[in-house]
Amino acid sequence: MIANCTVCNAQKSKACTNCKSSYYCSVECQQTDWPIHKLLCKSFKNLPQRPRPSFKLAISFPPDDISPKLIWVDSQRIDDREGPDDPYHTFFDIPKIADHMGCDIRSLEDKSIIENTLRSFSLEHTLWLFCRDNFMNDGSKTNKSVTHVTKAATPIVVLRQPGSRIEPRVFEDITLADLRHTVDYFLYYGKDPNSFKQNVTSSSGSTVLGVKVTCRGDQRYLGLPLYVPVGVPRDHPIFHSSKPTDISKLIDFPVLVRKYPHDSAWKNNGDIHAPENQAATYLHLNADPTSD
């Protein structure tokens, strides 16, 4: 299957080797998505059997748990057509999600997600987010699973519709790429479009220029030079989980370093010297002459 990158929408991306439900064009994009993706990656791989054909996979954000869940939602097909070519009637699905929401279906509100505004690309399908329509006043608890990635109240269930939202609303199984789009929707929701997007992408784009310091394996088997310029997404984990190296104090500039995974072209070929990276090691040397 060929799919676009979950993070940047680039074509010809490769599937996550574990769940095969999200696709990435580069290690940088995969690492960017990992803090969110890891919440459901293992669960997706070990899904319980579909109860019946009418059940579709959905993502639930329960209010009393810190992590989202994958759930099967029964979607009842309503077909009012008198034949397949009937132009006056249509068909649609009614998802039975009231049990997951703790309220009557008449008290639910739905919101459509047709693009990842945060990352500036449109979706080829539609996500439907269901929540209580009066969650601000009906005593709904703060949603811990959404707060874990952003902030919200009320139970939330997300279903996936193929194609445009103006087409008959029928549902298909959701993917873990949709988890990324839903979380980005939460992060963007309620923000001023211009100022929020400006803070995320800035005038210089959505990536920061960095340098990949290649190891012997990359140089020997891939023909790469010692230093390779790379674009690093602004929400990559290196910016919020890595501390500046000690050498930063001497040059008065924060140097952030994160290990790059071994390339599949050489990682299992038996060359014990392939992972060696002396230049990167120097970046981690203790530069304080007064320390022990």
PDB file of C-alpha atoms in Angstrom:
ATOM      1  CA  MET A   1       0.000   0.000   0.000  1.00  0.00           C
ATOM      2  CA  ILE A   2       1.227   3.484  -0.892  1.00  0.00           C
ATOM      3  CA  ALA A   3       0.236   6.257   1.524  1.00  0.00           C
ATOM      4  CA  ASN A   4       1.330   9.774   2.317  1.00  0.00           C
ATOM      5  CA  CYS A   5       3.431  10.717   5.327  1.00  0.00           C
ATOM      6  CA  THR A   6       1.376  11.152   8.509  1.00  0.00           C
ATOM      7  CA  VAL A   7       3.352  14.240   9.533  1.00  0.00           C
ATOM      8  CA  CYS A   8       4.185  16.167   6.337  1.00  0.00           C
ATOM      9  CA  ASN A   9       1.978  14.452   3.706  1.00  0.00           C
ATOM     10  CA  ALA A  10       4.939  13.547   1.476  1.00  0.00           C
ATOM     11  CA  GLN A  11       4.312  10.741  -1.012  1.00  0.00           C
ATOM     12  CA  LYS A  12       5.965   7.317  -1.196  1.00  0.00           C
ATOM     13  CA  SER A  13       6.218   6.928   2.573  1.00  0.00           C
ATOM     14  CA  LYS A  14       6.919   3.719   4.488  1.00  0.00           C
ATOM     15  CA  ALA A  15       4.601   2.134   7.040  1.00  0.00           C
ATOM     16  CA  CYS A  16       5.413   1.796  10.729  1.00  0.00           C
ATOM     17  CA  THR A  17       7.017  -1.658  10.940  1.00  0.00           C
ATOM     18  CA  ASN A  18       5.001  -2.537  14.059  1.00  0.00           C
ATOM     19  CA  CYS A  19       1.393  -1.503  13.407  1.00  0.00           C
ATOM     20  CA  LYS A  20       1.572  -0.685   9.668  1.00  0.00           C
ATOM     21  CA  SER A  21      -1.132   1.935  10.211  1.00  0.00           C
ATOM     22  CA  SER A  22       0.900   5.162  10.011  1.00  0.00           C
ATOM     23  CA  TYR A  23       3.324   6.134   7.249  1.00  0.00           C
ATOM     24  CA  TYR A  24       6.491   8.234   7.354  1.00  0.00           C
ATOM     25  CA  CYS A  25       8.788   9.645   4.695  1.00  0.00           C
ATOM     26  CA  SER A  26      11.783  10.027   7.020  1.00  0.00           C
ATOM     27  CA  VAL A  27      13.130   9.190  10.432  1.00  0.00           C
ATOM     28  CA  GLU A  28      12.591  12.825  11.468  1.00  0.00           C
ATOM     29  CA  CYS A  29       8.851  12.611  10.755  1.00  0.00           C
ATOM     30  CA  GLN A  30       8.579   9.257  12.512  1.00  0.00           C
ATOM     31  CA  GLN A  31      10.328  10.611  15.593  1.00  0.00           C
ATOM     32  CA  THR A  32       8.085  13.676  15.523  1.00  0.00           C
ATOM     33  CA  ASP A  33       4.959  11.516  15.632  1.00  0.00           C
ATOM     34  CA  TRP A  34       6.277   8.899  18.073  1.00  0.00           C
ATOM     35  CA  PRO A  35       5.182  10.577  21.365  1.00  0.00           C
ATOM     36  CA  ILE A  36       1.583  10.395  20.096  1.00  0.00           C
ATOM     37  CA  HIS A  37       1.829   7.282  17.934  1.00  0.00           C
ATOM     38  CA  LYS A  38       3.241   5.114  20.730  1.00  0.00           C
ATOM     39  CA  LEU A  39       0.028   5.534  22.733  1.00  0.00           C
ATOM     40  CA  LEU A  40      -1.815   3.164  20.362  1.00  0.00           C
ATOM     41  CA  CYS A  41       0.814   1.449  18.205  1.00  0.00           C
ATOM     42  CA  LYS A  42       0.936  -1.777  20.225  1.00  0.00           C
ATOM     43  CA  SER A  43      -2.843  -1.827  20.723  1.00  0.00           C
ATOM     44  CA  PHE A  44      -3.442  -1.493  16.978  1.00  0.00           C
ATOM     45  CA  LYS A  45      -1.188  -4.450  16.240  1.00  0.00           C
ATOM     46  CA  ASN A  46      -3.013  -6.607  18.805  1.00  0.00           C
ATOM     47  CA  LEU A  47      -6.608  -5.596  18.037  1.00  0.00           C
ATOM     48  CA  PRO A  48      -9.374  -7.937  19.198  1.00  0.00           C
ATOM     49  CA  GLN A  49     -11.392  -9.548  16.428  1.00  0.00           C
ATOM     50  CA  ARG A  50     -14.065  -7.436  14.752  1.00  0.00           C
ATOM     51  CA  PRO A  51     -17.364  -8.417  16.466  1.00  0.00           C
ATOM     52  CA  ARG A  52     -19.422  -8.209  13.265  1.00  0.00           C
ATOM     53  CA  PRO A  53     -18.944  -6.678   9.783  1.00  0.00           C
ATOM     54  CA  SER A  54     -20.985  -3.609  10.765  1.00  0.00           C
ATOM     55  CA  PHE A  55     -18.472  -2.675  13.482  1.00  0.00           C
ATOM     56  CA  LYS A  56     -15.901  -0.015  12.550  1.00  0.00           C
ATOM     57  CA  LEU A  57     -12.692   0.838  14.353  1.00  0.00           C
ATOM     58  CA  ALA A  58     -12.728   4.183  16.159  1.00  0.00           C
ATOM     59  CA  ILE A  59     -10.576   6.139  18.597  1.00  0.00           C
ATOM     60  CA  SER A  60     -12.034   6.921  22.003  1.00  0.00           C
ATOM     61  CA  PHE A  61     -10.701   9.581  24.361  1.00  0.00           C
ATOM     62  CA  PRO A  62     -12.117   8.421  27.703  1.00  0.00           C
ATOM     63  CA  PRO A  63     -12.349  11.092  30.427  1.00  0.00           C
ATOM     64  CA  ASP A  64     -10.933   8.886  33.222  1.00  0.00           C
ATOM     65  CA  ASP A  65      -7.816   7.545  31.495  1.00  0.00           C
ATOM     66  CA  ILE A  66      -4.639   9.309  30.401  1.00  0.00           C
ATOM     67  CA  SER A  67      -4.438   7.472  27.063  1.00  0.00           C
ATOM     68  CA  PRO A  68      -6.816   7.182  24.103  1.00  0.00           C
ATOM     69  CA  LYS A  69      -8.265   3.765  23.269  1.00  0.00           C
ATOM     70  CA  LEU A  70      -9.181   1.848  20.136  1.00  0.00           C
ATOM     71  CA  ILE A  71     -12.799   0.680  20.194  1.00  0.00           C
ATOM     72  CA  TRP A  72     -15.222  -1.125  17.888  1.00  0.00           C
ATOM     73  CA  VAL A  73     -18.342   0.928  17.146  1.00  0.00           C
ATOM     74  CA  ASP A  74     -21.428  -0.650  15.609  1.00  0.00           C
ATOM     75  CA  SER A  75     -22.553   1.461  12.631  1.00  0.00           C
ATOM     76  CA  GLN A  76     -26.081   0.633  11.540  1.00  0.00           C
ATOM     77  CA  ARG A  77     -26.570   1.059   7.779  1.00  0.00           C
ATOM     78  CA  ILE A  78     -29.786   2.836   6.792  1.00  0.00           C
ATOM     79  CA  ASP A  79     -30.654   2.458   3.111  1.00  0.00           C
ATOM     80  CA  ASP A  80     -33.782   4.253   1.865  1.00  0.00           C
ATOM     81  CA  ARG A  81     -33.052   3.669  -1.805  1.00  0.00           C
ATOM     82  CA  GLU A  82     -35.528   1.736  -3.905  1.00  0.00           C
ATOM     83  CA  GLY A  83     -32.622   0.616  -6.058  1.00  0.00           C
ATOM     84  CA  PRO A  84     -28.925   1.383  -6.628  1.00  0.00           C
ATOM     85  CA  ASP A  85     -29.816   4.101  -9.163  1.00  0.00           C
ATOM     86  CA  ASP A  86     -32.493   5.796  -7.044  1.00  0.00           C
ATOM     87  CA  PRO A  87     -31.643   9.562  -7.241  1.00  0.00           C
ATOM     88  CA  TYR A  88     -34.146  10.638  -4.578  1.00  0.00           C
ATOM     89  CA  HIS A  89     -33.005   8.568  -1.619  1.00  0.00           C
ATOM     90  CA  THR A  90     -29.654   7.739  -0.102  1.00  0.00           C
ATOM     91  CA  PHE A  91     -27.926   5.542   2.451  1.00  0.00           C
ATOM     92  CA  PHE A  92     -25.955   6.405   5.573  1.00  0.00           C
ATOM     93  CA  ASP A  93     -24.616   4.943   8.827  1.00  0.00           C
ATOM     94  CA  ILE A  94     -25.835   5.639  12.353  1.00  0.00           C
ATOM     95  CA  PRO A  95     -22.988   4.884  14.790  1.00  0.00           C
ATOM     96  CA  LYS A  96     -24.112   3.468  18.113  1.00  0.00           C
ATOM     97  CA  ILE A  97     -21.807   5.522  20.303  1.00  0.00           C
ATOM     98  CA  ALA A  98     -24.180   6.580  23.102  1.00  0.00           C
ATOM     99  CA  ASP A  99     -22.840   3.823  25.364  1.00  0.00           C
ATOM    100  CA  HIS A 100     -19.352   5.255  24.982  1.00  0.00           C
ATOM    101  CA  MET A 101     -20.514   8.799  25.724  1.00  0.00           C
ATOM    102  CA  GLY A 102     -22.673   8.298  28.786  1.00  0.00           C
ATOM    103  CA  CYS A 103     -25.612  10.208  27.295  1.00  0.00           C
ATOM    104  CA  ASP A 104     -28.490   9.921  24.840  1.00  0.00           C
ATOM    105  CA  ILE A 105     -27.572  10.193  21.157  1.00  0.00           C
ATOM    106  CA  ARG A 106     -29.771  13.301  20.916  1.00  0.00           C
ATOM    107  CA  SER A 107     -27.335  15.050  23.288  1.00  0.00           C
ATOM    108  CA  LEU A 108     -24.354  14.528  21.012  1.00  0.00           C
ATOM    109  CA  GLU A 109     -22.587  17.058  18.835  1.00  0.00           C
ATOM    110  CA  ASP A 110     -20.381  16.173  15.876  1.00  0.00           C
ATOM    111  CA  LYS A 111     -17.533  18.116  14.301  1.00  0.00           C
ATOM    112  CA  SER A 112     -15.862  17.291  10.995  1.00  0.00           C
ATOM    113  CA  ILE A 113     -12.106  17.340  10.378  1.00  0.00           C
ATOM    114  CA  ILE A 114     -11.236  17.655   6.695  1.00  0.00           C
ATOM    115  CA  GLU A 115      -7.694  19.028   6.910  1.00  0.00           C
ATOM    116  CA  ASN A 116      -4.695  19.161   9.173  1.00  0.00           C
ATOM    117  CA  THR A 117      -4.585  22.941   9.481  1.00  0.00           C
ATOM    118  CA  LEU A 118      -1.597  22.801  11.795  1.00  0.00           C
ATOM    119  CA  ARG A 119       0.491  21.094   9.092  1.00  0.00           C
ATOM    120  CA  SER A 120      -1.135  22.767   6.075  1.00  0.00           C
ATOM    121  CA  PHE A 121      -2.553  19.851   4.114  1.00  0.00           C
ATOM    122  CA  SER A 122      -6.022  18.509   3.324  1.00  0.00           C
ATOM    123  CA  LEU A 123      -7.199  14.995   4.156  1.00  0.00           C
ATOM    124  CA  GLU A 124      -8.529  12.648   1.484  1.00  0.00           C
ATOM    125  CA  HIS A 125     -11.163  11.453   3.949  1.00  0.00           C
ATOM    126  CA  THR A 126     -13.262  12.996   6.734  1.00  0.00           C
ATOM    127  CA  LEU A 127     -12.946  12.483  10.482  1.00  0.00           C
ATOM    128  CA  TRP A 128     -16.047  12.886  12.631  1.00  0.00           C
ATOM    129  CA  LEU A 129     -15.513  13.858  16.252  1.00  0.00           C
ATOM    130  CA  PHE A 130     -18.442  13.143  18.569  1.00  0.00           C
ATOM    131  CA  CYS A 131     -18.804  14.785  21.986  1.00  0.00           C
ATOM    132  CA  ARG A 132     -21.555  15.972  24.317  1.00  0.00           C
ATOM    133  CA  ASP A 133     -23.126  19.154  23.004  1.00  0.00           C
ATOM    134  CA  ASN A 134     -23.351  20.714  26.477  1.00  0.00           C
ATOM    135  CA  PHE A 135     -20.129  19.424  28.002  1.00  0.00           C
ATOM    136  CA  MET A 136     -19.237  22.843  29.412  1.00  0.00           C
ATOM    137  CA  ASN A 137     -22.313  22.808  31.650  1.00  0.00           C
ATOM    138  CA  ASP A 138     -23.464  19.208  32.103  1.00  0.00           C
ATOM    139  CA  GLY A 139     -20.862  18.223  34.704  1.00  0.00           C
ATOM    140  CA  SER A 140     -18.494  16.479  32.297  1.00  0.00           C
ATOM    141  CA  LYS A 141     -15.109  15.787  33.820  1.00  0.00           C
ATOM    142  CA  THR A 142     -11.905  17.138  32.361  1.00  0.00           C
ATOM    143  CA  ASN A 143     -10.865  14.556  29.794  1.00  0.00           C
ATOM    144  CA  LYS A 144      -7.587  13.086  31.047  1.00  0.00           C
ATOM    145  CA  SER A 145      -6.771  11.292  27.787  1.00  0.00           C
ATOM    146  CA  VAL A 146      -7.096  14.523  25.794  1.00  0.00           C
ATOM    147  CA  THR A 147      -5.378  16.584  28.478  1.00  0.00           C
ATOM    148  CA  HIS A 148      -2.475  14.158  28.137  1.00  0.00           C
ATOM    149  CA  VAL A 149      -1.928  15.556  24.630  1.00  0.00           C
ATOM    150  CA  THR A 150      -3.756  18.889  24.958  1.00  0.00           C
ATOM    151  CA  LYS A 151      -6.840  20.099  26.890  1.00  0.00           C
ATOM    152  CA  ALA A 152     -10.535  19.226  26.703  1.00  0.00           C
ATOM    153  CA  ALA A 153     -13.536  18.001  28.666  1.00  0.00           C
ATOM    154  CA  THR A 154     -16.259  15.401  27.856  1.00  0.00           C
ATOM    155  CA  PRO A 155     -15.885  11.878  26.392  1.00  0.00           C
ATOM    156  CA  ILE A 156     -14.850  11.957  22.734  1.00  0.00           C
ATOM    157  CA  VAL A 157     -15.144   9.339  19.979  1.00  0.00           C
ATOM    158  CA  VAL A 158     -13.609   9.798  16.514  1.00  0.00           C
ATOM    159  CA  LEU A 159     -14.852   7.892  13.441  1.00  0.00           C
ATOM    160  CA  ARG A 160     -13.551   7.941   9.868  1.00  0.00           C
ATOM    161  CA  GLN A 161     -15.612   8.527   6.719  1.00  0.00           C
ATOM    162  CA  PRO A 162     -14.119   7.832   3.268  1.00  0.00           C
ATOM    163  CA  GLY A 163     -14.214  10.789   0.918  1.00  0.00           C
ATOM    164  CA  SER A 164     -15.806  14.186   1.445  1.00  0.00           C
ATOM    165  CA  ARG A 165     -18.146  15.079   4.291  1.00  0.00           C
ATOM    166  CA  ILE A 166     -20.826  16.032   1.755  1.00  0.00           C
ATOM    167  CA  GLU A 167     -21.024  12.419   0.549  1.00  0.00           C
ATOM    168  CA  PRO A 168     -23.315   9.900   2.301  1.00  0.00           C
ATOM    169  CA  ARG A 169     -21.994   9.495   5.823  1.00  0.00           C
ATOM    170  CA  VAL A 170     -20.772   5.909   6.002  1.00  0.00           C
ATOM    171  CA  PHE A 171     -17.811   4.823   8.093  1.00  0.00           C
ATOM    172  CA  GLU A 172     -14.656   2.778   7.687  1.00  0.00           C
ATOM    173  CA  ASP A 173     -11.896   1.714  10.078  1.00  0.00           C
ATOM    174  CA  ILE A 174      -9.819   4.525  11.473  1.00  0.00           C
ATOM    175  CA  THR A 175      -5.997   4.520  11.237  1.00  0.00           C
ATOM    176  CA  LEU A 176      -3.291   5.718  13.585  1.00  0.00           C
ATOM    177  CA  ALA A 177      -2.478   8.518  11.153  1.00  0.00           C
ATOM    178  CA  ASP A 178      -5.919   9.830  12.133  1.00  0.00           C
ATOM    179  CA  LEU A 179      -4.774   9.940  15.742  1.00  0.00           C
ATOM    180  CA  ARG A 180      -2.133  12.480  14.651  1.00  0.00           C
ATOM    181  CA  HIS A 181      -4.703  14.560  12.765  1.00  0.00           C
ATOM    182  CA  THR A 182      -7.124  14.488  15.708  1.00  0.00           C
ATOM    183  CA  VAL A 183      -4.478  15.574  18.199  1.00  0.00           C
ATOM    184  CA  ASP A 184      -3.401  18.392  15.887  1.00  0.00           C
ATOM    185  CA  TYR A 185      -7.064  19.429  15.648  1.00  0.00           C
ATOM    186  CA  PHE A 186      -7.219  19.623  19.459  1.00  0.00           C
ATOM    187  CA  LEU A 187      -4.041  21.708  19.531  1.00  0.00           C
ATOM    188  CA  TYR A 188      -5.372  24.073  16.886  1.00  0.00           C
ATOM    189  CA  TYR A 189      -9.000  24.249  18.067  1.00  0.00           C
ATOM    190  CA  GLY A 190     -10.073  27.641  19.378  1.00  0.00           C
ATOM    191  CA  LYS A 191      -6.858  29.378  18.365  1.00  0.00           C
ATOM    192  CA  ASP A 192      -6.634  32.385  16.081  1.00  0.00           C
ATOM    193  CA  PRO A 193      -5.685  30.841  12.719  1.00  0.00           C
ATOM    194  CA  ASN A 194      -3.163  33.504  11.753  1.00  0.00           C
ATOM    195  CA  SER A 195      -1.298  33.977  15.032  1.00  0.00           C
ATOM    196  CA  PHE A 196      -1.306  30.287  15.979  1.00  0.00           C
ATOM    197  CA  LYS A 197      -0.029  29.081  12.640  1.00  0.00           C
ATOM    198  CA  GLN A 198       2.599  31.808  12.645  1.00  0.00           C
ATOM    199  CA  ASN A 199       3.914  30.589  15.997  1.00  0.00           C
ATOM    200  CA  VAL A 200       4.121  27.005  14.771  1.00  0.00           C
ATOM    201  CA  THR A 201       5.627  27.445  11.328  1.00  0.00           C
ATOM    202  CA  SER A 202       7.203  30.926  11.459  1.00  0.00           C
ATOM    203  CA  SER A 203       8.185  32.790   8.324  1.00  0.00           C
ATOM    204  CA  SER A 204      10.986  30.321   7.592  1.00  0.00           C
ATOM    205  CA  GLY A 205       8.757  27.237   7.348  1.00  0.00           C
ATOM    206  CA  SER A 206       7.870  24.260   9.502  1.00  0.00           C
ATOM    207  CA  THR A 207      11.401  22.868   9.779  1.00  0.00           C
ATOM    208  CA  VAL A 208      14.668  23.981  11.350  1.00  0.00           C
ATOM    209  CA  LEU A 209      17.964  23.473   9.553  1.00  0.00           C
ATOM    210  CA  GLY A 210      20.088  20.917  11.331  1.00  0.00           C
ATOM    211  CA  VAL A 211      23.093  18.726  10.627  1.00  0.00           C
ATOM    212  CA  LYS A 212      23.277  14.952  10.551  1.00  0.00           C
ATOM    213  CA  VAL A 213      26.705  13.780  11.682  1.00  0.00           C
ATOM    214  CA  THR A 214      27.073  10.490   9.835  1.00  0.00           C
ATOM    215  CA  CYS A 215      28.762   7.385  11.201  1.00  0.00           C
ATOM    216  CA  ARG A 216      31.189   5.084   9.396  1.00  0.00           C
ATOM    217  CA  GLY A 217      28.351   2.887   8.128  1.00  0.00           C
ATOM    218  CA  ASP A 218      26.574   5.802   6.477  1.00  0.00           C
ATOM    219  CA  GLN A 219      29.792   6.957   4.870  1.00  0.00           C
ATOM    220  CA  ARG A 220      31.048   3.537   3.807  1.00  0.00           C
ATOM    221  CA  TYR A 221      27.830   1.914   2.534  1.00  0.00           C
ATOM    222  CA  LEU A 222      25.665   4.892   1.600  1.00  0.00           C
ATOM    223  CA  GLY A 223      28.390   7.189   0.312  1.00  0.00           C
ATOM    224  CA  LEU A 224      27.343  10.063   2.562  1.00  0.00           C
ATOM    225  CA  PRO A 225      29.707  12.842   3.644  1.00  0.00           C
ATOM    226  CA  LEU A 226      30.516  13.385   7.316  1.00  0.00           C
ATOM    227  CA  TYR A 227      28.044  16.272   7.641  1.00  0.00           C
ATOM    228  CA  VAL A 228      24.654  16.275   5.910  1.00  0.00           C
ATOM    229  CA  PRO A 229      22.164  19.186   6.184  1.00  0.00           C
ATOM    230  CA  VAL A 230      18.668  18.052   7.239  1.00  0.00           C
ATOM    231  CA  GLY A 231      15.329  19.740   7.888  1.00  0.00           C
ATOM    232  CA  VAL A 232      14.057  18.986  11.401  1.00  0.00           C
ATOM    233  CA  PRO A 233      10.321  19.491  12.125  1.00  0.00           C
ATOM    234  CA  ARG A 234       9.738  22.163  14.758  1.00  0.00           C
ATOM    235  CA  ASP A 235       7.788  19.746  16.970  1.00  0.00           C
ATOM    236  CA  HIS A 236      10.486  17.045  16.801  1.00  0.00           C
ATOM    237  CA  PRO A 237      11.277  15.488  20.232  1.00  0.00           C
ATOM    238  CA  ILE A 238      14.817  16.890  20.088  1.00  0.00           C
ATOM    239  CA  PHE A 239      13.416  20.319  20.944  1.00  0.00           C
ATOM    240  CA  HIS A 240      11.583  19.286  24.102  1.00  0.00           C
ATOM    241  CA  SER A 241      13.355  16.161  25.375  1.00  0.00           C
ATOM    242  CA  SER A 242      17.040  16.927  24.762  1.00  0.00           C
ATOM    243  CA  LYS A 243      19.253  19.117  26.901  1.00  0.00           C
ATOM    244  CA  PRO A 244      22.029  21.253  25.393  1.00  0.00           C
ATOM    245  CA  THR A 245      25.389  19.506  25.436  1.00  0.00           C
ATOM    246  CA  ASP A 246      28.158  20.671  27.733  1.00  0.00           C
ATOM    247  CA  ILE A 247      30.043  22.152  24.802  1.00  0.00           C
ATOM    248  CA  SER A 248      27.201  24.671  24.430  1.00  0.00           C
ATOM    249  CA  LYS A 249      28.556  26.655  27.371  1.00  0.00           C
ATOM    250  CA  LEU A 250      31.813  27.373  25.536  1.00  0.00           C
ATOM    251  CA  ILE A 251      30.237  28.616  22.324  1.00  0.00           C
ATOM    252  CA  ASP A 252      27.272  30.334  24.012  1.00  0.00           C
ATOM    253  CA  PHE A 253      24.866  28.521  21.717  1.00  0.00           C
ATOM    254  CA  PRO A 254      22.575  25.553  22.541  1.00  0.00           C
ATOM    255  CA  VAL A 255      23.692  22.399  20.752  1.00  0.00           C
ATOM    256  CA  LEU A 256      20.987  19.724  20.803  1.00  0.00           C
ATOM    257  CA  VAL A 257      21.989  16.179  19.912  1.00  0.00           C
ATOM    258  CA  ARG A 258      19.818  13.097  19.422  1.00  0.00           C
ATOM    259  CA  LYS A 259      20.859   9.627  18.304  1.00  0.00           C
ATOM    260  CA  TYR A 260      19.869   8.694  14.772  1.00  0.00           C
ATOM    261  CA  PRO A 261      18.728   5.065  14.135  1.00  0.00           C
ATOM    262  CA  HIS A 262      21.094   2.778  12.216  1.00  0.00           C
ATOM    263  CA  ASP A 263      20.281   2.510   8.522  1.00  0.00           C
ATOM    264  CA  SER A 264      18.857  -0.833   7.379  1.00  0.00           C
ATOM    265  CA  ALA A 265      21.414  -0.914   4.535  1.00  0.00           C
ATOM    266  CA  TRP A 266      24.205  -1.816   6.939  1.00  0.00           C
ATOM    267  CA  LYS A 267      22.940  -2.339  10.509  1.00  0.00           C
ATOM    268  CA  ASN A 268      22.828  -6.143  10.217  1.00  0.00           C
ATOM    269  CA  ASN A 269      25.795  -6.780   7.920  1.00  0.00           C
ATOM    270  CA  GLY A 270      28.235  -7.711  10.685  1.00  0.00           C
ATOM    271  CA  ASP A 271      30.515  -4.667  10.392  1.00  0.00           C
ATOM    272  CA  ILE A 272      31.251  -3.880  14.050  1.00  0.00           C
ATOM    273  CA  HIS A 273      32.846  -0.551  13.138  1.00  0.00           C
ATOM    274  CA  ALA A 274      29.854   0.749  11.116  1.00  0.00           C
ATOM    275  CA  PRO A 275      28.147   2.475  14.098  1.00  0.00           C
ATOM    276  CA  GLU A 276      31.306   4.368  15.109  1.00  0.00           C
ATOM    277  CA  ASN A 277      30.865   8.143  15.086  1.00  0.00           C
ATOM    278  CA  GLN A 278      33.847   9.948  16.561  1.00  0.00           C
ATOM    279  CA  ALA A 279      32.699  13.407  15.453  1.00  0.00           C
ATOM    280  CA  ALA A 280      29.387  13.019  17.290  1.00  0.00           C
ATOM    281  CA  THR A 281      31.207  11.723  20.362  1.00  0.00           C
ATOM    282  CA  TYR A 282      33.193  14.947  20.577  1.00  0.00           C
ATOM    283  CA  LEU A 283      29.943  16.889  20.973  1.00  0.00           C
ATOM    284  CA  HIS A 284      29.335  15.095  24.285  1.00  0.00           C
ATOM    285  CA  LEU A 285      32.772  15.638  25.831  1.00  0.00           C
ATOM    286  CA  ASN A 286      32.965  17.333  29.226  1.00  0.00           C
ATOM    287  CA  ALA A 287      34.162  20.839  28.405  1.00  0.00           C
ATOM    288  CA  ASP A 288      34.490  22.084  31.996  1.00  0.00           C
ATOM    289  CA  PRO A 289      38.210  22.002  33.038  1.00  0.00           C
ATOM    290  CA  THR A 290      37.253  22.460  36.699  1.00  0.00           C
ATOM    291  CA  SER A 291      35.036  19.392  36.938  1.00  0.00           C
ATOM    292  CA  ASP A 292      36.139  16.038  38.283  1.00  0.00           C
TER     293      ASP A 292
END
